[in-house]
PDB file of C-alpha atoms in Angstrom:
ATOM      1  CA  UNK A   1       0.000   0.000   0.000  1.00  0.00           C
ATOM      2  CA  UNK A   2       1.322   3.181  -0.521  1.00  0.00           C
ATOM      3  CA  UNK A   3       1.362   6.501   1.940  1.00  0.00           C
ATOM      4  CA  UNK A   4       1.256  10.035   0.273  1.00  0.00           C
ATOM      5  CA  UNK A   5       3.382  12.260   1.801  1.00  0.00           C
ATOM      6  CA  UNK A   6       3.430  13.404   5.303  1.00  0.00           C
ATOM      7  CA  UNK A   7       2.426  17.348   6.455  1.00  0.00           C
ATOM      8  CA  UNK A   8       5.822  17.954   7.352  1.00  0.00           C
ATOM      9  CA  UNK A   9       6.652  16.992   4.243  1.00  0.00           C
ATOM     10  CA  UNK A  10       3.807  18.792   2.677  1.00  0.00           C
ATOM     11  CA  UNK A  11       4.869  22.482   4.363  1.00  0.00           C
ATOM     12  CA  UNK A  12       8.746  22.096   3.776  1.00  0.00           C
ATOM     13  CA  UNK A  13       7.833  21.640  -0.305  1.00  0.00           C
ATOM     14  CA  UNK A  14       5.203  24.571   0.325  1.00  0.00           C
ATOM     15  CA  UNK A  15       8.282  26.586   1.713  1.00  0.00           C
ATOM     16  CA  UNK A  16      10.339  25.988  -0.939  1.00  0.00           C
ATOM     17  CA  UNK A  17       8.165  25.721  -4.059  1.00  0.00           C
ATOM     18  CA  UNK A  18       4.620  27.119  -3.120  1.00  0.00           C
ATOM     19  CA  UNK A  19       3.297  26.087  -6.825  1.00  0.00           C
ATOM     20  CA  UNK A  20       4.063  22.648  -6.204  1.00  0.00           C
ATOM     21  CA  UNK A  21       3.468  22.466  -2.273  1.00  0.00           C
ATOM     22  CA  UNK A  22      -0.220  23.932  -2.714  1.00  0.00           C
ATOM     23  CA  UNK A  23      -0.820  21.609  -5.588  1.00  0.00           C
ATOM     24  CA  UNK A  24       0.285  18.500  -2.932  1.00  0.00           C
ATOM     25  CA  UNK A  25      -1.403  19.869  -0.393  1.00  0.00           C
ATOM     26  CA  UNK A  26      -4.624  20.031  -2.503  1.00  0.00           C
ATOM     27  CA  UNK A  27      -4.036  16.743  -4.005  1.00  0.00           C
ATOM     28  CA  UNK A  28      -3.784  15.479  -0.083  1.00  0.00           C
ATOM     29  CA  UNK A  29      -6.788  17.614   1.092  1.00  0.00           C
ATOM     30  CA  UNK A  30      -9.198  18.945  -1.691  1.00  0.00           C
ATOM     31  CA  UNK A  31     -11.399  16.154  -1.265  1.00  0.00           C
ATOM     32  CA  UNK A  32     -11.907  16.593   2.582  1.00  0.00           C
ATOM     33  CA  UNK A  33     -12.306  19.890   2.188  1.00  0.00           C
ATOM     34  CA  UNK A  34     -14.924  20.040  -0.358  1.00  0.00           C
ATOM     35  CA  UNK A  35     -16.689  16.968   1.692  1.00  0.00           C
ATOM     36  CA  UNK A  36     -17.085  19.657   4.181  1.00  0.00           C
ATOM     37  CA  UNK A  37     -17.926  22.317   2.609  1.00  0.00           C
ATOM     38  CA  UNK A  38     -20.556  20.463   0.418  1.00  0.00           C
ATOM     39  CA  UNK A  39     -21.970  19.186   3.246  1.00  0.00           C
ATOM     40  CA  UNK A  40     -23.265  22.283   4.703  1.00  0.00           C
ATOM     41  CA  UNK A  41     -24.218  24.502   1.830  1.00  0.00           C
ATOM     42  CA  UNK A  42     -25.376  22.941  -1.097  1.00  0.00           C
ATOM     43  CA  UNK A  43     -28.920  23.576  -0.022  1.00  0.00           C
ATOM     44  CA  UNK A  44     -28.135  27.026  -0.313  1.00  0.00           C
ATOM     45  CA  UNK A  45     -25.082  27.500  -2.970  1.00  0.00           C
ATOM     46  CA  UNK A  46     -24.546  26.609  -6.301  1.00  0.00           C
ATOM     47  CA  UNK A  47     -21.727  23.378  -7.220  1.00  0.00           C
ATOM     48  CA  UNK A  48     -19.533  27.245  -8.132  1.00  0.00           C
ATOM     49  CA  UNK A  49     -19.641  28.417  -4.498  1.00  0.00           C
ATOM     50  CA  UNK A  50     -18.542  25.381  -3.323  1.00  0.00           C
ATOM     51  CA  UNK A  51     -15.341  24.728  -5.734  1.00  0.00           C
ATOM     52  CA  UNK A  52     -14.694  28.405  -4.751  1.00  0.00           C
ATOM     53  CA  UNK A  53     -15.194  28.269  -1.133  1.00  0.00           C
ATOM     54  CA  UNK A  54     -12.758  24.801  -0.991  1.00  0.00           C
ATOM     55  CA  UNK A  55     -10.485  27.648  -3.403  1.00  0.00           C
ATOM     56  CA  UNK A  56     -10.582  30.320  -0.393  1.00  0.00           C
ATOM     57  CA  UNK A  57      -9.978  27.556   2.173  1.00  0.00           C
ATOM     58  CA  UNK A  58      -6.788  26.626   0.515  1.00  0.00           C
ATOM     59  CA  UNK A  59      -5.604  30.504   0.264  1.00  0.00           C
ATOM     60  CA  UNK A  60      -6.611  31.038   3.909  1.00  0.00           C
ATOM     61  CA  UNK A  61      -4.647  28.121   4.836  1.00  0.00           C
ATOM     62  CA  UNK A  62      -1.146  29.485   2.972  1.00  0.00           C
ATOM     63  CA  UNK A  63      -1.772  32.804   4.616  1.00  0.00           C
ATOM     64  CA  UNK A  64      -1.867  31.423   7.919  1.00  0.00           C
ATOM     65  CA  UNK A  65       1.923  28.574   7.065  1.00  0.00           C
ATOM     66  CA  UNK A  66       3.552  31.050   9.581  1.00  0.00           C
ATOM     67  CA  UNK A  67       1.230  29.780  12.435  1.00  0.00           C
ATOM     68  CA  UNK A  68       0.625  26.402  12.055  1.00  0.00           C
ATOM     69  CA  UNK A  69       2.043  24.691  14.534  1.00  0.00           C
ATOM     70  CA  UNK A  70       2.230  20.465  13.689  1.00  0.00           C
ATOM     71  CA  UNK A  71       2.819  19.332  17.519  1.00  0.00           C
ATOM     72  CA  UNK A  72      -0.766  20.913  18.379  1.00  0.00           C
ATOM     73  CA  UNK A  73      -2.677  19.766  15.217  1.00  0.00           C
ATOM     74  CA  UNK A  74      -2.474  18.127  11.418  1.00  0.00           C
ATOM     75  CA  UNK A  75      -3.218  19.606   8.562  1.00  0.00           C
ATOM     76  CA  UNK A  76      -6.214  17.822   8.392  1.00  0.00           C
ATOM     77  CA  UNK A  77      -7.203  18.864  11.591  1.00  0.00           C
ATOM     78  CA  UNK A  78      -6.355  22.955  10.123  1.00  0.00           C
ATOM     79  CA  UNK A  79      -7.870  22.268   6.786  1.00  0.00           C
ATOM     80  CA  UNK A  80     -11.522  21.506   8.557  1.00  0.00           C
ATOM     81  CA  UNK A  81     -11.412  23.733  10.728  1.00  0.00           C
ATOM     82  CA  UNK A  82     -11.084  26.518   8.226  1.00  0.00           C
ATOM     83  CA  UNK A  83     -13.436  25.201   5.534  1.00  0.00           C
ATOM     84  CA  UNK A  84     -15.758  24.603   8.511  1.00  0.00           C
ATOM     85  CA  UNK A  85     -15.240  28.883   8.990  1.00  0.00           C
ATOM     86  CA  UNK A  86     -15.429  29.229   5.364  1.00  0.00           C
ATOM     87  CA  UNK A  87     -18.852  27.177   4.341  1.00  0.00           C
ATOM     88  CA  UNK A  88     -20.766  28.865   8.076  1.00  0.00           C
ATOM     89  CA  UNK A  89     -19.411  32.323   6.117  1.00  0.00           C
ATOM     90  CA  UNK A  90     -21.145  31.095   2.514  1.00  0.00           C
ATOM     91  CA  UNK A  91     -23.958  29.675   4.016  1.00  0.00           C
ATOM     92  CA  UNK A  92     -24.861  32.993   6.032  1.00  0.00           C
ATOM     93  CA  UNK A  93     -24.024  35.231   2.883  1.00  0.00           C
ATOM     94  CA  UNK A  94     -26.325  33.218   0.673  1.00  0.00           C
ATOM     95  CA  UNK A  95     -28.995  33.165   3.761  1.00  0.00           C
ATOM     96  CA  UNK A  96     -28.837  37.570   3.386  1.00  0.00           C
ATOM     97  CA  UNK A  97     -28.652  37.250  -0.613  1.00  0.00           C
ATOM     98  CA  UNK A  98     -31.941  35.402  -0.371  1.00  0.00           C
ATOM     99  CA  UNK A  99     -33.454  37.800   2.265  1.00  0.00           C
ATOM    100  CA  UNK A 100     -33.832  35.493   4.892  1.00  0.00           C
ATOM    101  CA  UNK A 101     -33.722  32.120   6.522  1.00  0.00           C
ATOM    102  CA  UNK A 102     -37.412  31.097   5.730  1.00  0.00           C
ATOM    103  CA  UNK A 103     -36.579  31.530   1.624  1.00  0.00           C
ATOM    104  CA  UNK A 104     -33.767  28.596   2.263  1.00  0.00           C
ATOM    105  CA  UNK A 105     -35.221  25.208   2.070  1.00  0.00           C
ATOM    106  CA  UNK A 106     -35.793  23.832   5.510  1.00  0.00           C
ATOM    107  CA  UNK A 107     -34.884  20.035   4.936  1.00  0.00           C
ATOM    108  CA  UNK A 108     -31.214  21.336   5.037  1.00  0.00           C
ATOM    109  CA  UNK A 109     -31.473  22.507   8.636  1.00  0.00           C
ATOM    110  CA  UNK A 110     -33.275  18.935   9.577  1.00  0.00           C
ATOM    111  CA  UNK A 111     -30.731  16.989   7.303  1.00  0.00           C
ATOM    112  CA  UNK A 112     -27.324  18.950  10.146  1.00  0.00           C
ATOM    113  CA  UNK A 113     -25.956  15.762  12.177  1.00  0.00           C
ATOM    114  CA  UNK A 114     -25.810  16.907  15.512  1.00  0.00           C
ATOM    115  CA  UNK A 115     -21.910  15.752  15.784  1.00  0.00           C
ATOM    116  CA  UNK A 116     -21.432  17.289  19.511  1.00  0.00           C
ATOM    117  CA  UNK A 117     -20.348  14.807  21.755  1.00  0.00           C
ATOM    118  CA  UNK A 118     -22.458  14.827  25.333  1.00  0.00           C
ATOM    119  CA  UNK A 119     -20.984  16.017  27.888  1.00  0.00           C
ATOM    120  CA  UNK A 120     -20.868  12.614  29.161  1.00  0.00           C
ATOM    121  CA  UNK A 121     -19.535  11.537  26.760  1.00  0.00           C
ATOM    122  CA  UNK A 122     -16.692  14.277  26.435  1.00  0.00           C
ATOM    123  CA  UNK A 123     -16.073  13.249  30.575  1.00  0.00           C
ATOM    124  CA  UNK A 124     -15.203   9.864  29.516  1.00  0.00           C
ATOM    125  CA  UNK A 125     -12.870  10.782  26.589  1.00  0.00           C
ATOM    126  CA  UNK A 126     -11.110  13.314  28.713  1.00  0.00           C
ATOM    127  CA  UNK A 127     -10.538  10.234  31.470  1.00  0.00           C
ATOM    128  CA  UNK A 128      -9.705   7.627  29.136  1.00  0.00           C
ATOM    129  CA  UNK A 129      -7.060   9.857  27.280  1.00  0.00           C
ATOM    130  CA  UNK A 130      -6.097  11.340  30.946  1.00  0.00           C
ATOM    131  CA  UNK A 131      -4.996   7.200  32.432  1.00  0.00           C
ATOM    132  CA  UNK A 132      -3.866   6.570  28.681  1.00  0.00           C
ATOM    133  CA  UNK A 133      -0.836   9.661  29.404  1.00  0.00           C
ATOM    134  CA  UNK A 134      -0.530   8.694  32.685  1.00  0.00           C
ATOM    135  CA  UNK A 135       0.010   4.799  31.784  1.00  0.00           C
ATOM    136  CA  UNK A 136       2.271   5.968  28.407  1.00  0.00           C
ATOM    137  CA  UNK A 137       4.451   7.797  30.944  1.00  0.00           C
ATOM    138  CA  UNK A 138       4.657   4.752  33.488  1.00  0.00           C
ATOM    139  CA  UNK A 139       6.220   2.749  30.509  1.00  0.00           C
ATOM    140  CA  UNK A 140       9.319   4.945  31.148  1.00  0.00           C
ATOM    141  CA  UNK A 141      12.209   6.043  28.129  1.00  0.00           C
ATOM    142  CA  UNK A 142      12.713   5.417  26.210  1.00  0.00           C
ATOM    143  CA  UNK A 143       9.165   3.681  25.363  1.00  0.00           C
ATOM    144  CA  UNK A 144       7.347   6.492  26.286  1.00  0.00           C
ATOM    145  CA  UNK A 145       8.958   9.184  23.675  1.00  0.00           C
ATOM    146  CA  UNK A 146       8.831   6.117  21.170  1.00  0.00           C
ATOM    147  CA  UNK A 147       4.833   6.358  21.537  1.00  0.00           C
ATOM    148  CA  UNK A 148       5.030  10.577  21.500  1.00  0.00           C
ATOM    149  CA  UNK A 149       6.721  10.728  18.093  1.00  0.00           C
ATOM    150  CA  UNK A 150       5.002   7.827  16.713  1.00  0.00           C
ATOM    151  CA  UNK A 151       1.229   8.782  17.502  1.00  0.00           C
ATOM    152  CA  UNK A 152       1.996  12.302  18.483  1.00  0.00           C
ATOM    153  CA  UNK A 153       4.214  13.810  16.475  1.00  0.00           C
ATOM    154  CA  UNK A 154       3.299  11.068  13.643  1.00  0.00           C
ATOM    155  CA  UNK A 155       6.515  10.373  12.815  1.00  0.00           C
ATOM    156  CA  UNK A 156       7.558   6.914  10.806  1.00  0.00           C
ATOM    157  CA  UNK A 157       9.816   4.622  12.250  1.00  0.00           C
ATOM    158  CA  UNK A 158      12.743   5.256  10.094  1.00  0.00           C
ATOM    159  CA  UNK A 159      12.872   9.000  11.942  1.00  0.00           C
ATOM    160  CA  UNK A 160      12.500   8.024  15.545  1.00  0.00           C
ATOM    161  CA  UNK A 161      15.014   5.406  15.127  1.00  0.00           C
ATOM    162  CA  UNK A 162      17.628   8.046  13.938  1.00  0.00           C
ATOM    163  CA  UNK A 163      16.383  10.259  16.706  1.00  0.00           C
ATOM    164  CA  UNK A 164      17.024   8.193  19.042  1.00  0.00           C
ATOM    165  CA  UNK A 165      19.875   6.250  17.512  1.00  0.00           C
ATOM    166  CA  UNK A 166      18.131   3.324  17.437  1.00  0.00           C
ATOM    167  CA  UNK A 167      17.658   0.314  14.776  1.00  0.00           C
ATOM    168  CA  UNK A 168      14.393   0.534  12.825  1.00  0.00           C
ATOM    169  CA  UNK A 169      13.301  -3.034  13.766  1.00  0.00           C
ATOM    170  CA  UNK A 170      14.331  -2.235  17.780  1.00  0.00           C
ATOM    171  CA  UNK A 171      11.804   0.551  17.338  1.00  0.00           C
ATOM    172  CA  UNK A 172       9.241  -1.162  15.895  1.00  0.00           C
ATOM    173  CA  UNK A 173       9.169  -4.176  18.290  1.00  0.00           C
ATOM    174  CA  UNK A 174       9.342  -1.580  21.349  1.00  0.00           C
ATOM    175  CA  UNK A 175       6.271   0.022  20.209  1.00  0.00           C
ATOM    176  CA  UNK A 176       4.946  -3.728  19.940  1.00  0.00           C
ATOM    177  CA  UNK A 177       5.525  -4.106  23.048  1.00  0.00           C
ATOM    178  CA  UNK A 178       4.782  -1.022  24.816  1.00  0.00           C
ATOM    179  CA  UNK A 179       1.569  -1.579  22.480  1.00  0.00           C
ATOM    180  CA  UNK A 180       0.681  -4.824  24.426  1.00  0.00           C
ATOM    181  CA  UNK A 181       1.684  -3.208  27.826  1.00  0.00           C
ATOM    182  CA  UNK A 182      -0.935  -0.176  27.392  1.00  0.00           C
ATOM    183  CA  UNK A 183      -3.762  -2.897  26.116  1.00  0.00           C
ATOM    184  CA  UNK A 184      -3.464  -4.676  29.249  1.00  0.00           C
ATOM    185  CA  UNK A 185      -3.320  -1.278  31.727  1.00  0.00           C
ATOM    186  CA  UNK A 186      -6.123   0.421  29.658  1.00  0.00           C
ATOM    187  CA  UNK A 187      -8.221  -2.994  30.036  1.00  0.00           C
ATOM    188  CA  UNK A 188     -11.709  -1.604  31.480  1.00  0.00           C
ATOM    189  CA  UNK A 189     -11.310   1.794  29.962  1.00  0.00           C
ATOM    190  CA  UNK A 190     -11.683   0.925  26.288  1.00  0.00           C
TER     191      UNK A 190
END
């Protein structure tokens, strides 16, 4: 199977050749970011306002390279966040084009997935992922930095074992490990 490129990998080409960076970064994200912004106005905008509102996301993201920050989010993660901004902005601009809300075909406001967790629910996340750090840092170095750059900082094996000066397979059968380790102290909160 094979992996496109990373978003480290993704902003260092946008650094150096925007052209070509944008284009991966589109290739990477265009879809997701049309998904998005499809999802919440095509009731109200035209297949047009959509390609360009996936168009603005993309600009918005390359003015904004200088703050984003990969150890507190992916690109993903920035990408839907902004065409999230960018389709609420459409939607409400078509919504005063129109003249108001009641013009706009209801269905679409039944047809919104509520996608809030409950607050339960949110409780429960916040505790699992609480014992989950607290049982990653009981593993002790230098399985518990393994982890961080692997799920954390997303980085492949071939990078954490030259950080750490470390053999590619040793890293990958410590996160095996530490893997089965974490199973067996998170039993009853998964």
């Amino acid at each position: 199977m094979a992996f496109g490129p990373n978003d480290e990998q993704i902003l260092r080409l946008i650094k150096r050749d925007s052209n070509a960076g944008m284009d991966m970064l589109v290739d990477s994200y265009g879809a997701l970011a049309a998904h998005i912004i499809r999802r919440r106005i095509s009731s109200v905008c035209s297949e047009y306002d959509v390609e360009e509102c996936v168009a603005e996301t993309f600009v918005d993201l390359y003015t904004q390279l200088d703050r984003i920050d990969l150890r507190k989010g992916s690109l993903k993660g920035y990408i839907s966040v902004i065409a999230r901004r960018r389709a609420a902005d459409r939607f409400e601009q078509a919504v005063k084009e129109n003249g108001s809300r009641s013009q706009i075909d209801e269905s679409y406001f039944v047809s919104i997935p509520d996608d809030s967790p409950s607050p339960e629910t949110t409780a429960a996340r916040n505790e699992t992922s609480e014992q989950l750090m607290r049982e990653v840092n009981r593993l002790g170095e230098p399985d518990s930095e393994i982890l961080y750059r692997r799920y954390y900082l997303e980085q492949s094996l071939g990078e954490i074992a030259e950080a750490l000066g470390m053999k590619r397979p040793t890293v990958s059968k410590r996160i095996e490990r530490a893997l089965g380790k974490l199973k067996v102290s998170m039993e009853g909160y998964i």
